[in-house]
Amino acid sequence: MHRQLSVALSAATAVAVVGLSGCSHPGPKVVSSPSSTVHPTTSPVTVAAPPTAPLPAPEALIDVLNRLADPNVPGINKVSLVEGANPDSAGTLDKFTNALRDNGYLPMTFAANNLAWSDKNPSNVMATIIVHTAQANNGNFTFPMEFAPFQGGWQLSRRTAEMLLALGNSAAPTMPSTLAATSRCSPAAYRTTGS
């Protein structure tokens, strides 16, 4: 089981690295002229300050995860829980919940710790999520998740959703079949914290 988790985590990391490197753009080409020299100018780097509002209560983030994992909530009603999701995503959200159920992970409970404003998007919140599943072996997992503000509440960030729910990145490289099978049930990508 640990080997499968390790392989899945390694493959997920590789996919993320390849995906991120594919998103980078080369810098503009600078053509130097022998007759003139251009001196680079510097401008101050501005970093957005984190919001002055207080961080959300852990329960607000846990509620998002509880609703995403709840088999009684149809996928179409989960679309607002994932940043950038649309009605076409409902089937993927249903498959995610069905995979959790079919693989014996339900019921699940969540705890959110170490809440902090995201350094990548200052309006988002990062949290260490501890997942407790019904699995007898390796039933507890920990995963850092990002949440985005949405209509006075919170939703799972697109970045986290893509890792957990395999939502629409058709340009992503094809996953190995073992990872594709385990990605339908996201806990395989989590880091084990014990039983």
Tab-separated table of C-alpha atoms in Angstrom:
chain	number	residue	atom	x	y	z
A	1	MET	CA	0.000	0.000	0.000
A	2	HIS	CA	2.841	2.402	0.871
A	3	ARG	CA	4.515	1.630	-2.474
A	4	GLN	CA	1.288	2.417	-4.352
A	5	LEU	CA	0.898	5.703	-2.438
A	6	SER	CA	4.534	6.574	-3.108
A	7	VAL	CA	4.229	5.805	-6.825
A	8	ALA	CA	0.998	7.799	-7.079
A	9	LEU	CA	2.482	10.773	-5.229
A	10	SER	CA	5.654	10.677	-7.352
A	11	ALA	CA	3.656	10.497	-10.569
A	12	ALA	CA	1.371	13.328	-9.433
A	13	THR	CA	4.422	15.445	-8.622
A	14	ALA	CA	5.926	14.690	-12.039
A	15	VAL	CA	2.672	15.630	-13.776
A	16	ALA	CA	2.545	18.880	-11.789
A	17	VAL	CA	6.158	19.745	-12.641
A	18	VAL	CA	5.627	18.998	-16.329
A	19	GLY	CA	2.372	20.964	-16.298
A	20	LEU	CA	3.964	23.951	-14.593
A	21	SER	CA	6.983	23.973	-16.884
A	22	GLY	CA	4.648	23.848	-19.882
A	23	CYS	CA	2.973	27.016	-18.644
A	24	SER	CA	6.133	29.085	-18.514
A	25	HIS	CA	6.919	31.437	-21.339
A	26	PRO	CA	10.402	32.294	-22.485
A	27	GLY	CA	11.421	35.860	-21.836
A	28	PRO	CA	11.390	38.395	-24.641
A	29	LYS	CA	14.354	38.256	-26.968
A	30	VAL	CA	16.685	41.221	-26.681
A	31	VAL	CA	18.608	42.149	-29.785
A	32	SER	CA	21.673	44.207	-29.097
A	33	SER	CA	22.893	46.709	-31.592
A	34	PRO	CA	26.602	47.412	-31.908
A	35	SER	CA	25.887	51.139	-32.260
A	36	SER	CA	23.847	51.556	-29.099
A	37	THR	CA	23.856	50.082	-25.658
A	38	VAL	CA	20.643	49.737	-23.726
A	39	HIS	CA	20.968	49.811	-19.978
A	40	PRO	CA	18.359	47.803	-18.115
A	41	THR	CA	16.032	49.771	-15.927
A	42	THR	CA	14.857	48.522	-12.606
A	43	SER	CA	11.476	48.979	-11.087
A	44	PRO	CA	10.449	48.167	-7.569
A	45	VAL	CA	8.786	44.815	-7.072
A	46	THR	CA	5.431	45.157	-5.416
A	47	VAL	CA	4.072	42.270	-3.428
A	48	ALA	CA	0.377	42.200	-2.686
A	49	ALA	CA	-0.315	42.320	1.007
A	50	PRO	CA	-2.509	39.624	2.501
A	51	PRO	CA	-6.097	40.649	3.146
A	52	THR	CA	-6.758	42.527	6.336
A	53	ALA	CA	-9.838	40.395	6.985
A	54	PRO	CA	-9.418	37.541	9.433
A	55	LEU	CA	-8.744	34.051	8.125
A	56	PRO	CA	-11.852	31.893	7.773
A	57	ALA	CA	-12.785	29.516	10.542
A	58	PRO	CA	-11.516	25.977	9.865
A	59	GLU	CA	-15.152	24.838	9.860
A	60	ALA	CA	-15.849	26.931	6.739
A	61	LEU	CA	-13.207	24.990	4.802
A	62	ILE	CA	-14.236	21.659	6.313
A	63	ASP	CA	-17.815	22.304	5.187
A	64	VAL	CA	-16.627	22.586	1.568
A	65	LEU	CA	-14.844	19.233	1.826
A	66	ASN	CA	-17.753	17.540	3.615
A	67	ARG	CA	-20.123	18.591	0.846
A	68	LEU	CA	-17.688	17.498	-1.892
A	69	ALA	CA	-17.364	14.027	-0.314
A	70	ASP	CA	-21.071	13.646	0.501
A	71	PRO	CA	-22.662	10.996	-1.762
A	72	ASN	CA	-26.104	12.499	-1.024
A	73	VAL	CA	-25.175	15.796	-2.717
A	74	PRO	CA	-25.446	15.528	-6.526
A	75	GLY	CA	-22.460	16.697	-8.581
A	76	ILE	CA	-24.436	19.576	-10.072
A	77	ASN	CA	-24.877	20.959	-6.535
A	78	LYS	CA	-21.110	20.666	-5.937
A	79	VAL	CA	-20.081	22.819	-8.909
A	80	SER	CA	-20.051	25.991	-6.769
A	81	LEU	CA	-17.627	24.269	-4.372
A	82	VAL	CA	-14.801	24.198	-6.934
A	83	GLU	CA	-13.224	27.308	-8.434
A	84	GLY	CA	-13.798	27.446	-12.184
A	85	ALA	CA	-16.094	24.411	-12.268
A	86	ASN	CA	-19.135	24.487	-14.522
A	87	PRO	CA	-22.142	22.215	-15.095
A	88	ASP	CA	-19.986	19.975	-17.315
A	89	SER	CA	-17.850	19.240	-14.215
A	90	ALA	CA	-20.784	17.677	-12.349
A	91	GLY	CA	-20.091	14.209	-13.771
A	92	THR	CA	-16.463	14.344	-12.624
A	93	LEU	CA	-17.558	15.394	-9.152
A	94	ASP	CA	-20.021	12.480	-9.028
A	95	LYS	CA	-17.291	10.051	-10.176
A	96	PHE	CA	-15.010	11.343	-7.427
A	97	THR	CA	-17.624	10.694	-4.737
A	98	ASN	CA	-18.527	7.304	-6.216
A	99	ALA	CA	-14.855	6.297	-6.222
A	100	LEU	CA	-14.543	7.306	-2.572
A	101	ARG	CA	-17.581	5.194	-1.730
A	102	ASP	CA	-16.639	2.222	-3.936
A	103	ASN	CA	-13.110	2.073	-2.509
A	104	GLY	CA	-14.296	2.127	1.097
A	105	TYR	CA	-13.129	5.631	2.016
A	106	LEU	CA	-16.563	6.849	3.130
A	107	PRO	CA	-17.511	8.090	5.604
A	108	MET	CA	-14.765	10.693	5.755
A	109	THR	CA	-14.075	13.390	8.293
A	110	PHE	CA	-11.769	16.362	7.909
A	111	ALA	CA	-9.704	18.646	10.111
A	112	ALA	CA	-8.114	21.907	8.932
A	113	ASN	CA	-4.921	23.188	10.545
A	114	ASN	CA	-2.245	25.794	9.831
A	115	LEU	CA	-4.525	28.206	7.971
A	116	ALA	CA	-2.612	31.018	6.261
A	117	TRP	CA	-3.046	33.391	3.356
A	118	SER	CA	-1.650	31.918	0.143
A	119	ASP	CA	1.665	33.294	-1.062
A	120	LYS	CA	0.639	32.594	-4.680
A	121	ASN	CA	-2.754	34.324	-4.528
A	122	PRO	CA	-3.114	36.545	-1.443
A	123	SER	CA	-6.915	36.342	-1.419
A	124	ASN	CA	-6.776	32.534	-1.172
A	125	VAL	CA	-6.224	30.508	1.978
A	126	MET	CA	-3.888	27.543	2.398
A	127	ALA	CA	-4.663	24.872	4.984
A	128	THR	CA	-3.221	21.547	5.997
A	129	ILE	CA	-6.144	19.155	5.733
A	130	ILE	CA	-6.187	15.926	7.700
A	131	VAL	CA	-8.510	13.354	6.168
A	132	HIS	CA	-9.860	10.489	8.252
A	133	THR	CA	-11.379	7.717	6.135
A	134	ALA	CA	-13.158	4.443	6.816
A	135	GLN	CA	-10.116	2.524	5.518
A	136	ALA	CA	-8.724	0.187	8.163
A	137	ASN	CA	-5.174	0.444	6.790
A	138	ASN	CA	-3.753	3.899	6.206
A	139	GLY	CA	-7.031	5.594	7.005
A	140	ASN	CA	-5.529	9.014	7.772
A	141	PHE	CA	-4.022	11.276	5.152
A	142	THR	CA	-2.674	14.830	5.174
A	143	PHE	CA	-2.715	17.132	2.163
A	144	PRO	CA	-2.135	20.884	1.753
A	145	MET	CA	-5.168	22.458	0.096
A	146	GLU	CA	-5.928	25.927	-1.193
A	147	PHE	CA	-9.349	27.581	-0.951
A	148	ALA	CA	-10.592	30.588	-2.908
A	149	PRO	CA	-13.183	33.113	-1.711
A	150	PHE	CA	-16.551	32.774	-3.436
A	151	GLN	CA	-19.768	34.717	-2.849
A	152	GLY	CA	-19.099	35.312	0.840
A	153	GLY	CA	-17.892	31.742	1.415
A	154	TRP	CA	-15.115	29.460	0.209
A	155	GLN	CA	-14.480	26.927	-2.523
A	156	LEU	CA	-11.659	24.555	-3.357
A	157	SER	CA	-9.119	26.347	-5.560
A	158	ARG	CA	-8.800	25.231	-9.155
A	159	ARG	CA	-5.175	24.213	-8.526
A	160	THR	CA	-6.150	21.891	-5.662
A	161	ALA	CA	-9.210	20.609	-7.510
A	162	GLU	CA	-7.124	19.636	-10.516
A	163	MET	CA	-4.863	17.584	-8.292
A	164	LEU	CA	-7.702	15.955	-6.389
A	165	LEU	CA	-10.510	15.707	-8.890
A	166	ALA	CA	-8.638	15.589	-12.220
A	167	LEU	CA	-10.763	18.447	-13.591
A	168	GLY	CA	-10.271	19.601	-17.167
A	169	ASN	CA	-6.668	20.065	-18.164
A	170	SER	CA	-6.814	18.336	-21.532
A	171	ALA	CA	-3.309	19.536	-22.367
A	172	ALA	CA	-1.860	17.600	-19.437
A	173	PRO	CA	0.310	14.584	-20.247
A	174	THR	CA	-1.398	11.203	-20.125
A	175	MET	CA	-1.124	9.632	-16.698
A	176	PRO	CA	0.188	6.081	-16.265
A	177	SER	CA	-2.737	3.662	-16.003
A	178	THR	CA	-2.057	2.943	-12.322
A	179	LEU	CA	-2.151	6.646	-11.494
A	180	ALA	CA	-5.222	7.197	-13.650
A	181	ALA	CA	-7.003	4.456	-11.731
A	182	THR	CA	-6.014	5.866	-8.353
A	183	SER	CA	-6.639	9.494	-9.334
A	184	ARG	CA	-10.342	8.715	-9.542
A	185	CYS	CA	-10.107	8.312	-5.803
A	186	SER	CA	-7.921	11.149	-4.651
A	187	PRO	CA	-6.813	9.771	-1.261
A	188	ALA	CA	-4.234	7.686	-3.145
A	189	ALA	CA	-2.405	10.951	-3.820
A	190	TYR	CA	-2.363	11.956	-0.170
A	191	ARG	CA	0.573	11.525	2.147
A	192	THR	CA	-0.100	8.860	4.774
A	193	THR	CA	0.063	9.992	8.397
A	194	GLY	CA	-0.695	6.661	10.030
A	195	SER	CA	-3.706	4.555	10.806
